[in-house]
Amino acid sequence: MSERRPIIAGNWKMHKDHLEAIQLVQKLAYHLEEHDYEGQDIVVCPSFVALRAIQNLIQADKLPIELGAQTVHAEDEGAFTGEVSARMLARLDVRYVIVGHSERRALFGESDEVVNGKLRAVHKHGMVPILCVGETLEQRDAGQAVEIVAEQLRGSLAGVKLAEAQDLVVAYEPVWAIGTGRTASSADAQELCAAVRGVLAELFGQAIADGIRVQYGGSVKPGNVRELMSQPDIDGALVGGASLSSEDFALIVGHRRR
Ligand code: 13P
């Protein structure tokens, strides 16, 4: 198995205006100094309106943090009122773009086909998609978790070339664990993250699948991150609520030394 660099990303969702975002990143930079964060990728995904301010902050202070966006439009430009393109994000030094988050799928009707268009736009502009997949509670209770996640992966990754697949992060986020305080057990999370890797191997071959980073997301906190990250197929975390606290997010990043 190839060595995969851990990636901890904070998805701020629709929280923090640009001034609050600046303050959060400054505090995060301060708290990160108390922890061992070397050898990991640390990503924050603020709202679109804060991207420019955070880009400036990261560059000016040479912070060990990379910039991510929460969604994107598939087209480079056009009459799509209110949308933001991958080309625009790349110009802001955005490195990661979340696509297919379950909130986008459920609240904004994004199908696998739509997610696929976004993911390909992110690749086209040299950024790394964080592709979210995950089952609902009904689907889990019906024993369909693996099947649903496999279907989301196949649909969202249709037409992705082998060379592009290397630049991909997948986040397994069971919908029932998001914002609920209910985390998947580390065994369940490992089982599904291993299943994700199995589908990636079918699509791209084992060697590439072994290099793709798979995150777990859903109520990740300082107290549970270590056990989750110790699972063989979990290479990182996509953190919602706890990423809004600089102390907690720094503790999550620094989980190895506690
Ligand atoms: P919570 O960590 O708040 O459960 O959110 C998870 C999530 O949706 C990250 O994308």
Coordinates of C-alpha atoms and ligand atoms in Angstrom, one line a residue:
M1 CA 0.0 0.0 0.0
S2 CA 1.4 3.4 -0.9
E3 CA 1.9 6.0 1.8
R4 CA -1.0 8.4 1.8
R5 CA -0.5 11.9 3.2
P6 CA -3.3 12.7 5.7
I7 CA -5.7 15.5 4.8
I8 CA -7.8 17.3 7.4
A9 CA -10.3 19.8 5.8
G10 CA -12.8 22.1 7.5
N11 CA -16.0 22.7 5.7
W12 CA -17.4 25.9 7.2
K13 CA -20.7 25.6 5.3
M14 CA -22.7 28.9 5.4
H15 CA -21.0 30.2 8.5
K16 CA -18.5 33.1 9.0
D17 CA -18.6 36.3 7.1
H18 CA -15.3 37.5 5.7
L19 CA -14.2 39.3 8.8
E20 CA -15.1 36.4 11.1
A21 CA -13.3 34.1 8.6
I22 CA -10.1 36.2 8.9
Q23 CA -10.3 36.0 12.7
L24 CA -10.9 32.2 12.6
V25 CA -7.9 31.6 10.4
Q26 CA -5.6 33.8 12.5
K27 CA -6.6 32.0 15.6
L28 CA -6.2 28.7 13.9
A29 CA -2.7 29.6 12.8
Y30 CA -1.9 30.5 16.4
H31 CA -3.3 27.2 17.8
L32 CA -1.7 25.1 15.2
E33 CA 1.7 26.2 16.6
E34 CA 0.8 24.2 19.7
H35 CA 0.5 21.0 17.7
D36 CA 2.4 18.7 15.4
Y37 CA 0.8 19.3 12.1
E38 CA 3.8 18.4 9.8
G39 CA 3.2 15.9 7.1
Q40 CA -0.5 16.6 6.7
D41 CA -2.5 18.7 4.4
I42 CA -4.7 21.2 6.3
V43 CA -7.5 22.8 4.3
V44 CA -10.2 25.4 5.1
C45 CA -13.2 25.8 3.0
P46 CA -14.8 29.2 3.7
S47 CA -17.8 30.7 1.9
F48 CA -17.1 32.3 -1.5
V49 CA -17.2 35.8 -0.1
A50 CA -14.3 35.0 2.3
L51 CA -12.0 33.3 -0.2
R52 CA -10.1 36.3 -1.3
A53 CA -9.4 37.5 2.2
I54 CA -8.2 34.1 3.3
Q55 CA -6.0 33.7 0.2
N56 CA -4.3 37.0 1.1
L57 CA -3.8 35.9 4.7
I58 CA -2.4 32.5 3.8
Q59 CA 0.1 34.1 1.4
A60 CA 1.1 37.1 3.5
D61 CA 1.8 35.0 6.6
K62 CA 2.9 31.9 4.7
L63 CA 0.4 29.8 6.8
P64 CA 0.6 26.0 6.6
I65 CA -3.0 26.0 5.4
E66 CA -4.5 25.5 1.9
L67 CA -7.7 27.0 0.5
G68 CA -10.8 25.0 -0.5
A69 CA -14.2 25.9 -1.9
Q70 CA -17.5 24.3 -1.0
T71 CA -19.0 23.9 -4.5
V72 CA -18.5 25.2 -8.1
H73 CA -20.3 25.4 -11.4
A74 CA -19.4 23.0 -14.2
E75 CA -19.0 25.7 -16.9
D76 CA -16.1 28.1 -17.2
E77 CA -18.3 31.1 -17.8
G78 CA -21.7 32.1 -19.0
A79 CA -25.2 33.2 -18.1
F80 CA -25.5 31.4 -14.8
T81 CA -26.5 34.1 -12.4
G82 CA -25.1 33.6 -9.0
E83 CA -22.7 30.8 -9.9
V84 CA -18.9 30.6 -9.5
S85 CA -16.7 28.8 -12.0
A86 CA -13.6 26.5 -11.4
R87 CA -11.6 28.9 -13.5
M88 CA -12.4 31.7 -11.1
L89 CA -11.5 29.6 -8.1
A90 CA -8.2 28.5 -9.6
R91 CA -7.3 32.1 -10.1
L92 CA -7.7 32.6 -6.3
D93 CA -5.3 29.8 -5.5
V94 CA -8.0 27.5 -4.4
R95 CA -6.5 24.1 -4.3
Y96 CA -9.5 21.9 -3.2
V97 CA -13.1 22.0 -4.2
I98 CA -15.8 20.0 -2.4
V99 CA -18.3 18.5 -4.8
G100 CA -21.4 16.4 -4.2
H101 CA -21.8 17.3 -0.5
S102 CA -24.9 15.6 0.8
E103 CA -26.4 19.0 1.6
R104 CA -26.0 20.0 -2.1
R105 CA -27.5 16.7 -3.2
A106 CA -30.5 16.9 -0.8
L107 CA -31.2 20.7 -0.7
F108 CA -30.1 21.8 -4.2
G109 CA -31.0 18.6 -6.2
E110 CA -27.5 17.8 -7.4
S111 CA -27.5 14.4 -9.2
D112 CA -24.4 12.3 -9.8
E113 CA -24.4 13.7 -13.3
V114 CA -24.3 17.2 -12.1
V115 CA -21.6 16.3 -9.6
N116 CA -19.6 14.7 -12.4
G117 CA -19.7 17.9 -14.4
K118 CA -18.4 19.9 -11.4
L119 CA -15.7 17.3 -10.6
R120 CA -14.4 17.4 -14.2
A121 CA -14.3 21.2 -14.2
V122 CA -12.2 21.1 -11.0
H123 CA -9.8 18.7 -12.6
K124 CA -9.7 20.7 -15.8
H125 CA -8.4 23.7 -13.9
G126 CA -5.8 21.8 -12.0
M127 CA -7.5 21.6 -8.6
V128 CA -8.3 18.6 -6.5
P129 CA -12.0 17.6 -6.0
I130 CA -13.1 16.4 -2.6
L131 CA -15.9 14.1 -3.8
C132 CA -18.5 13.5 -1.0
V133 CA -20.5 10.3 -0.9
G134 CA -22.7 8.7 1.7
E135 CA -25.9 6.9 2.5
T136 CA -29.0 8.1 4.4
L137 CA -30.2 6.4 7.6
E138 CA -33.0 4.6 5.7
Q139 CA -30.5 3.3 3.1
R140 CA -28.2 2.1 5.9
D141 CA -31.1 0.4 7.7
A142 CA -32.1 -1.3 4.5
G143 CA -28.6 -2.7 4.2
Q144 CA -27.9 -0.6 1.1
A145 CA -25.0 1.6 2.3
V146 CA -22.3 0.0 0.2
E147 CA -24.5 -0.2 -2.9
I148 CA -25.5 3.5 -2.6
V149 CA -22.0 4.7 -2.1
A150 CA -20.7 2.6 -5.0
E151 CA -23.4 4.0 -7.3
Q152 CA -22.5 7.6 -6.3
L153 CA -18.9 7.0 -7.0
R154 CA -19.5 5.4 -10.4
G155 CA -21.8 8.2 -11.5
S156 CA -19.7 11.0 -10.1
L157 CA -16.5 9.7 -11.6
A158 CA -17.8 8.7 -15.0
G159 CA -15.3 9.6 -17.7
V160 CA -12.5 10.6 -15.3
K161 CA -9.1 9.6 -16.7
L162 CA -6.5 7.6 -14.9
A163 CA -4.1 10.6 -14.7
E164 CA -6.8 12.7 -13.2
A165 CA -7.9 10.1 -10.7
Q166 CA -4.6 10.5 -8.9
D167 CA -5.6 14.0 -8.0
L168 CA -8.8 13.1 -6.1
V169 CA -9.9 13.0 -2.5
V170 CA -13.1 11.1 -1.6
A171 CA -15.0 11.9 1.6
Y172 CA -17.3 9.2 2.9
E173 CA -19.9 11.1 4.9
P174 CA -22.9 9.1 6.1
V175 CA -25.8 11.6 6.0
W176 CA -27.1 10.4 9.4
A177 CA -23.8 11.4 11.1
I178 CA -23.6 15.0 9.7
G179 CA -24.3 17.6 12.3
T180 CA -26.1 15.1 14.5
G181 CA -23.3 14.4 17.0
R182 CA -23.7 10.8 16.0
T183 CA -20.4 9.4 14.6
A184 CA -20.2 6.2 12.6
S185 CA -18.3 3.7 14.7
S186 CA -14.7 3.4 13.6
A187 CA -15.4 -0.1 12.3
D188 CA -18.4 1.1 10.2
A189 CA -16.4 4.0 8.9
Q190 CA -13.5 1.7 8.0
E191 CA -15.8 -0.8 6.3
L192 CA -17.3 1.9 4.1
C193 CA -14.0 3.6 3.4
A194 CA -12.5 0.2 2.4
A195 CA -15.6 -0.3 0.1
V196 CA -14.9 3.2 -1.4
R197 CA -11.4 2.1 -2.2
G198 CA -12.7 -1.2 -3.7
V199 CA -14.8 0.8 -6.1
L200 CA -11.9 3.1 -6.9
A201 CA -9.8 0.0 -7.7
E202 CA -12.5 -1.3 -10.1
L203 CA -12.6 2.1 -11.8
F204 CA -8.9 3.0 -11.9
G205 CA -6.9 -0.1 -10.9
Q206 CA -5.5 -1.0 -7.5
A207 CA -2.3 1.0 -7.7
I208 CA -4.2 4.3 -8.3
A209 CA -6.9 3.4 -5.7
D210 CA -4.2 2.8 -3.1
G211 CA -2.9 6.3 -3.7
I212 CA -6.3 8.1 -3.4
R213 CA -7.0 9.6 0.0
V214 CA -10.3 8.7 1.6
Q215 CA -11.7 11.0 4.3
Y216 CA -14.3 10.3 6.9
G217 CA -16.8 13.0 7.7
G218 CA -19.7 13.3 10.1
S219 CA -19.4 14.7 13.7
V220 CA -15.6 14.4 13.7
K221 CA -14.4 15.9 17.0
P222 CA -11.1 16.1 18.9
G223 CA -12.2 13.1 21.0
N224 CA -13.0 10.7 18.2
V225 CA -10.6 11.7 15.4
R226 CA -7.7 9.6 16.6
E227 CA -9.5 6.3 16.5
L228 CA -11.1 7.1 13.1
M229 CA -7.8 8.1 11.6
S230 CA -6.1 5.0 12.9
Q231 CA -8.2 2.8 10.6
P232 CA -6.2 1.6 7.6
D233 CA -8.5 3.1 4.9
I234 CA -9.2 6.4 6.6
D235 CA -6.7 9.0 5.5
G236 CA -8.3 12.2 6.8
A237 CA -11.3 14.0 8.0
L238 CA -13.9 16.4 6.5
V239 CA -14.9 18.4 9.5
G240 CA -18.0 20.6 9.8
G241 CA -19.1 22.0 13.1
A242 CA -15.8 21.4 14.9
S243 CA -13.9 23.3 12.2
L244 CA -15.6 26.5 13.3
S245 CA -13.6 26.4 16.6
S246 CA -10.0 27.2 16.0
E247 CA -9.0 25.2 19.2
D248 CA -11.0 22.1 18.2
F249 CA -9.8 22.2 14.6
A250 CA -6.2 22.5 15.8
L251 CA -6.7 19.6 18.2
I252 CA -8.1 17.5 15.3
V253 CA -5.1 18.4 13.1
G254 CA -2.8 17.6 16.0
H255 CA -4.4 14.4 17.1
R256 CA -1.3 12.2 16.6
R257 CA 0.6 13.6 19.6
R258 CA -2.1 13.6 22.2
Ligands
13P1 P1 -20.3 17.9 11.0 O1 -18.8 17.7 11.3 O2 -20.8 19.1 11.6 O3 -21.1 16.6 11.3 O4 -20.4 18.1 9.4 C1 -19.8 17.1 8.6 C2 -19.8 17.6 7.2 O5 -20.8 17.7 6.6 C3 -18.5 18.1 6.6 O6 -18.6 18.3 5.2

